[in-house]
């Protein structure tokens, strides 16, 4: 089955700096890559996603890039704010419908 | 509106109890999911329902029994659980099983004593 690896496991940045989280996947049939933000005591929130026919997608301070050849995708957060502090999960969807494969998560802490 | 609601928020149950978790969505989605999440781990898929029929069962023990009474509701019936079943139980939905976006509810924090 699909294997998704996510790095780093923890990331601390100063407010205003950028943060980058990277994921790799193994299944070349994977075609959809969402990112979820999970705050303490809450469910995961879909914040951005990208499909395999696109290389980059932006939504205000958040962007995701995808390199299908290298099988990796990244989340970029610019001008970080303390409210960006949360656990971020990358995921991929391969050939099994409805099944998302998650990375192990990154705890992002933004210091004021 | 991408809201999935779950009740109760917290549940404490003994190993001999029977309880149920409830999930509801009014987005017209026809695929619904149960996930289990342990602390500091990613969500693990348990069950997928598509058009009210069970589509995926990830070899979940029979002490967890899902039910989809209609397209808006998803239940998870719990019986004879073990302390290691304590976790956050998340419900999610998507337009259909082939749709990409899955939207999660806030979860039920379950403690088995």
Short mmCIF file of C-alpha atoms in Angstrom, two decimals:
data_model
loop_
_atom_site.label_atom_id
_atom_site.label_comp_id
_atom_site.label_asym_id
_atom_site.label_seq_id
_atom_site.Cartn_x
_atom_site.Cartn_y
_atom_site.Cartn_z
CA UNK A 1 0.00 0.00 0.00
CA UNK A 2 0.85 3.68 -0.01
CA UNK A 3 3.50 5.01 2.40
CA UNK A 4 3.56 8.70 3.26
CA UNK A 5 6.51 10.16 5.12
CA UNK A 6 6.40 13.63 6.66
CA UNK A 7 9.21 15.85 7.95
CA UNK A 8 9.97 17.46 10.27
CA UNK A 9 8.01 16.07 13.21
CA UNK A 10 8.35 19.38 15.08
CA UNK A 11 8.97 22.88 13.76
CA UNK A 12 9.40 26.10 15.75
CA UNK A 13 9.47 29.47 14.00
CA UNK A 14 9.33 33.11 14.99
CA UNK A 15 6.19 35.02 14.13
CA UNK A 16 6.50 36.46 10.64
CA UNK A 17 8.92 33.79 9.41
CA UNK A 18 8.05 31.11 6.86
CA UNK A 19 7.44 27.45 7.62
CA UNK A 20 7.88 24.52 5.24
CA UNK A 21 6.69 20.96 5.81
CA UNK A 22 7.62 18.20 3.38
CA UNK A 23 6.02 14.87 2.50
CA UNK A 24 6.95 12.02 0.21
CA UNK A 25 4.72 9.24 -1.07
CA UNK A 26 5.38 5.87 -2.64
CA UNK A 27 2.40 5.04 -4.87
CA UNK A 28 2.78 6.55 -8.33
CA UNK A 29 -1.01 6.16 -8.80
CA UNK A 30 -1.71 8.69 -6.02
CA UNK A 31 -3.51 11.67 -7.49
CA UNK A 32 -4.74 13.85 -4.63
CA UNK A 33 -2.78 15.44 -1.79
CA UNK A 34 -4.62 17.32 0.99
CA UNK A 35 -3.18 19.10 4.01
CA UNK A 36 -5.03 19.16 7.32
CA UNK A 37 -4.53 21.44 10.32
CA UNK A 38 -5.51 20.05 13.71
CA UNK A 39 -5.69 22.33 16.70
CA UNK A 40 -5.72 20.94 20.22
CA UNK A 41 -9.03 19.27 21.05
CA UNK A 42 -10.43 19.68 17.54
CA UNK A 43 -10.87 17.59 14.42
CA UNK A 44 -8.59 17.95 11.38
CA UNK A 45 -9.47 20.91 9.16
CA UNK A 46 -8.80 20.74 5.42
CA UNK A 47 -6.73 23.83 4.66
CA UNK A 48 -5.45 23.26 1.14
CA UNK A 49 -5.16 20.44 -1.37
CA UNK A 50 -3.62 19.76 -4.75
CA UNK A 51 -4.38 17.32 -7.53
CA UNK A 52 -1.81 15.51 -9.60
CA UNK A 53 -2.38 17.61 -12.73
CA UNK A 54 -1.24 20.81 -10.97
CA UNK A 55 2.23 21.76 -9.74
CA UNK A 56 1.39 24.53 -7.30
CA UNK A 57 -1.62 26.02 -5.56
CA UNK A 58 -1.87 29.11 -3.37
CA UNK A 59 -4.44 30.40 -0.92
CA UNK A 60 -3.39 33.65 0.75
CA UNK A 61 -0.46 32.78 3.08
CA UNK A 62 -0.57 29.04 2.33
CA UNK A 63 0.79 27.26 -0.72
CA UNK A 64 1.32 23.66 -1.70
CA UNK A 65 3.76 22.39 -4.33
CA UNK A 66 3.82 18.97 -5.93
CA UNK A 67 6.64 17.22 -7.76
CA UNK A 68 5.16 14.07 -9.28
CA UNK A 69 8.45 12.87 -10.68
CA UNK A 70 10.14 12.92 -7.30
CA UNK A 71 6.91 11.94 -5.49
CA UNK A 72 7.02 14.73 -2.99
CA UNK A 73 4.82 17.62 -1.99
CA UNK A 74 5.28 20.48 0.44
CA UNK A 75 3.25 22.95 2.47
CA UNK A 76 4.53 26.51 2.66
CA UNK A 77 3.17 29.00 5.20
CA UNK A 78 4.41 32.58 4.90
CA UNK A 79 4.17 35.39 7.47
CA UNK A 80 3.38 32.90 10.22
CA UNK A 81 1.17 33.94 13.12
CA UNK A 82 0.71 32.38 16.59
CA UNK A 83 -2.71 31.07 15.49
CA UNK A 84 -0.93 28.93 12.89
CA UNK A 85 0.37 26.81 15.78
CA UNK A 86 -1.14 23.33 15.39
CA UNK A 87 -0.38 19.83 14.13
CA UNK A 88 -0.31 19.61 10.34
CA UNK A 89 -0.95 16.33 8.52
CA UNK A 90 -0.24 15.65 4.87
CA UNK A 91 -2.12 12.87 3.13
CA UNK A 92 -2.40 11.20 -0.23
CA UNK A 93 -5.14 9.33 -2.01
CA UNK A 94 -4.14 6.49 -4.26
CA UNK A 95 -6.01 3.82 -6.12
CA UNK A 96 -8.28 2.79 -3.22
CA UNK A 97 -11.33 5.02 -3.35
CA UNK A 98 -12.12 6.90 -0.17
CA UNK A 99 -8.88 5.92 1.49
CA UNK A 100 -6.48 8.65 2.61
CA UNK A 101 -2.97 7.77 3.71
CA UNK A 102 -1.69 10.20 6.34
CA UNK A 103 1.78 11.32 7.26
CA UNK A 104 2.76 11.19 10.93
CA UNK A 105 2.15 14.91 11.48
CA UNK A 106 4.22 18.03 12.19
CA UNK A 107 3.77 20.04 15.38
CA UNK A 108 4.23 23.65 14.31
CA UNK A 109 4.83 26.24 17.04
CA UNK A 110 4.91 29.93 16.13
CA UNK A 111 6.50 32.09 18.82
CA UNK A 112 5.32 35.71 19.15
CA UNK B 1 -21.13 25.00 4.82
CA UNK B 2 -18.77 22.07 5.48
CA UNK B 3 -19.97 21.11 8.93
CA UNK B 4 -19.92 17.64 10.35
CA UNK B 5 -21.27 17.36 13.89
CA UNK B 6 -20.54 14.64 16.42
CA UNK B 7 -22.11 13.76 19.75
CA UNK B 8 -21.21 13.37 22.50
CA UNK B 9 -18.03 15.45 22.79
CA UNK B 10 -16.71 13.29 25.62
CA UNK B 11 -17.68 9.79 26.73
CA UNK B 12 -16.44 7.69 29.62
CA UNK B 13 -17.55 4.08 29.65
CA UNK B 14 -16.76 0.89 31.50
CA UNK B 15 -15.65 -2.26 29.74
CA UNK B 16 -19.09 -3.85 30.14
CA UNK B 17 -21.09 -0.86 28.90
CA UNK B 18 -22.83 -0.39 25.58
CA UNK B 19 -22.77 3.10 24.10
CA UNK B 20 -23.12 4.78 20.72
CA UNK B 21 -21.38 7.65 18.96
CA UNK B 22 -23.36 9.77 16.55
CA UNK B 23 -22.32 11.75 13.48
CA UNK B 24 -24.45 14.01 11.33
CA UNK B 25 -23.94 16.04 8.16
CA UNK B 26 -26.40 18.07 6.11
CA UNK B 27 -24.23 18.74 3.08
CA UNK B 28 -25.87 16.05 0.97
CA UNK B 29 -22.71 13.96 1.12
CA UNK B 30 -23.15 10.27 0.27
CA UNK B 31 -19.89 8.94 1.72
CA UNK B 32 -19.18 8.89 5.45
CA UNK B 33 -16.18 7.68 7.40
CA UNK B 34 -15.14 6.65 10.91
CA UNK B 35 -11.55 7.23 12.00
CA UNK B 36 -9.75 6.50 15.26
CA UNK B 37 -6.97 8.82 16.43
CA UNK B 38 -4.60 8.14 19.29
CA UNK B 39 -2.63 10.97 20.88
CA UNK B 40 0.12 12.43 18.68
CA UNK B 41 -0.77 10.04 15.81
CA UNK B 42 -2.56 10.52 12.49
CA UNK B 43 -6.17 9.41 12.03
CA UNK B 44 -6.60 5.71 11.21
CA UNK B 45 -9.44 4.70 8.94
CA UNK B 46 -11.96 2.28 10.45
CA UNK B 47 -15.02 2.21 8.17
CA UNK B 48 -16.32 3.80 4.98
CA UNK B 49 -19.99 3.99 4.01
CA UNK B 50 -21.01 4.80 0.47
CA UNK B 51 -24.70 5.42 -0.27
CA UNK B 52 -25.56 3.95 3.15
CA UNK B 53 -23.73 0.69 2.39
CA UNK B 54 -20.54 -0.44 4.08
CA UNK B 55 -17.74 -0.07 1.54
CA UNK B 56 -14.56 -0.49 3.58
CA UNK B 57 -13.98 -2.23 6.93
CA UNK B 58 -10.34 -1.97 7.92
CA UNK B 59 -10.43 -5.25 9.89
CA UNK B 60 -11.91 -3.49 12.90
CA UNK B 61 -12.79 -5.74 15.91
CA UNK B 62 -16.48 -6.63 16.17
CA UNK B 63 -16.83 -4.69 19.42
CA UNK B 64 -17.13 -1.68 17.09
CA UNK B 65 -20.33 -1.86 15.03
CA UNK B 66 -21.08 0.89 12.49
CA UNK B 67 -24.51 1.79 11.22
CA UNK B 68 -25.71 4.23 8.57
CA UNK B 69 -29.47 4.64 9.04
CA UNK B 70 -29.76 7.32 6.34
CA UNK B 71 -27.59 9.51 4.15
CA UNK B 72 -27.13 12.17 6.86
CA UNK B 73 -26.45 9.99 9.87
CA UNK B 74 -23.65 7.65 10.90
CA UNK B 75 -23.50 5.78 14.18
CA UNK B 76 -20.77 3.76 15.85
CA UNK B 77 -22.05 1.26 18.42
CA UNK B 78 -19.58 0.29 21.12
CA UNK B 79 -19.70 -2.84 23.26
CA UNK B 80 -17.22 -4.57 25.57
CA UNK B 81 -14.41 -2.14 24.77
CA UNK B 82 -10.90 -2.36 26.17
CA UNK B 83 -8.89 0.46 27.79
CA UNK B 84 -6.67 0.57 24.68
CA UNK B 85 -9.73 1.62 22.67
CA UNK B 86 -9.57 5.00 24.43
CA UNK B 87 -8.99 7.55 21.66
CA UNK B 88 -10.52 10.41 19.69
CA UNK B 89 -13.13 9.04 17.28
CA UNK B 90 -13.55 11.19 14.20
CA UNK B 91 -16.30 11.17 11.64
CA UNK B 92 -15.76 12.56 8.15
CA UNK B 93 -17.81 12.92 4.99
CA UNK B 94 -17.28 13.54 1.30
CA UNK B 95 -19.62 14.22 -1.59
CA UNK B 96 -19.22 10.67 -2.83
CA UNK B 97 -16.55 8.03 -2.21
CA UNK B 98 -14.79 9.04 -5.42
CA UNK B 99 -14.74 12.73 -4.42
CA UNK B 100 -11.49 14.14 -3.21
CA UNK B 101 -12.28 16.39 -0.25
CA UNK B 102 -13.05 14.81 3.11
CA UNK B 103 -14.39 17.02 5.90
CA UNK B 104 -13.93 15.99 9.50
CA UNK B 105 -16.09 16.55 12.54
CA UNK B 106 -14.70 17.66 15.91
CA UNK B 107 -14.54 14.11 17.26
CA UNK B 108 -15.70 12.27 20.36
CA UNK B 109 -13.08 11.80 23.08
CA UNK B 110 -13.67 8.27 24.41
CA UNK B 111 -12.21 6.96 27.65
CA UNK B 112 -12.68 3.30 28.54
CA UNK B 113 -12.18 2.51 32.22
#
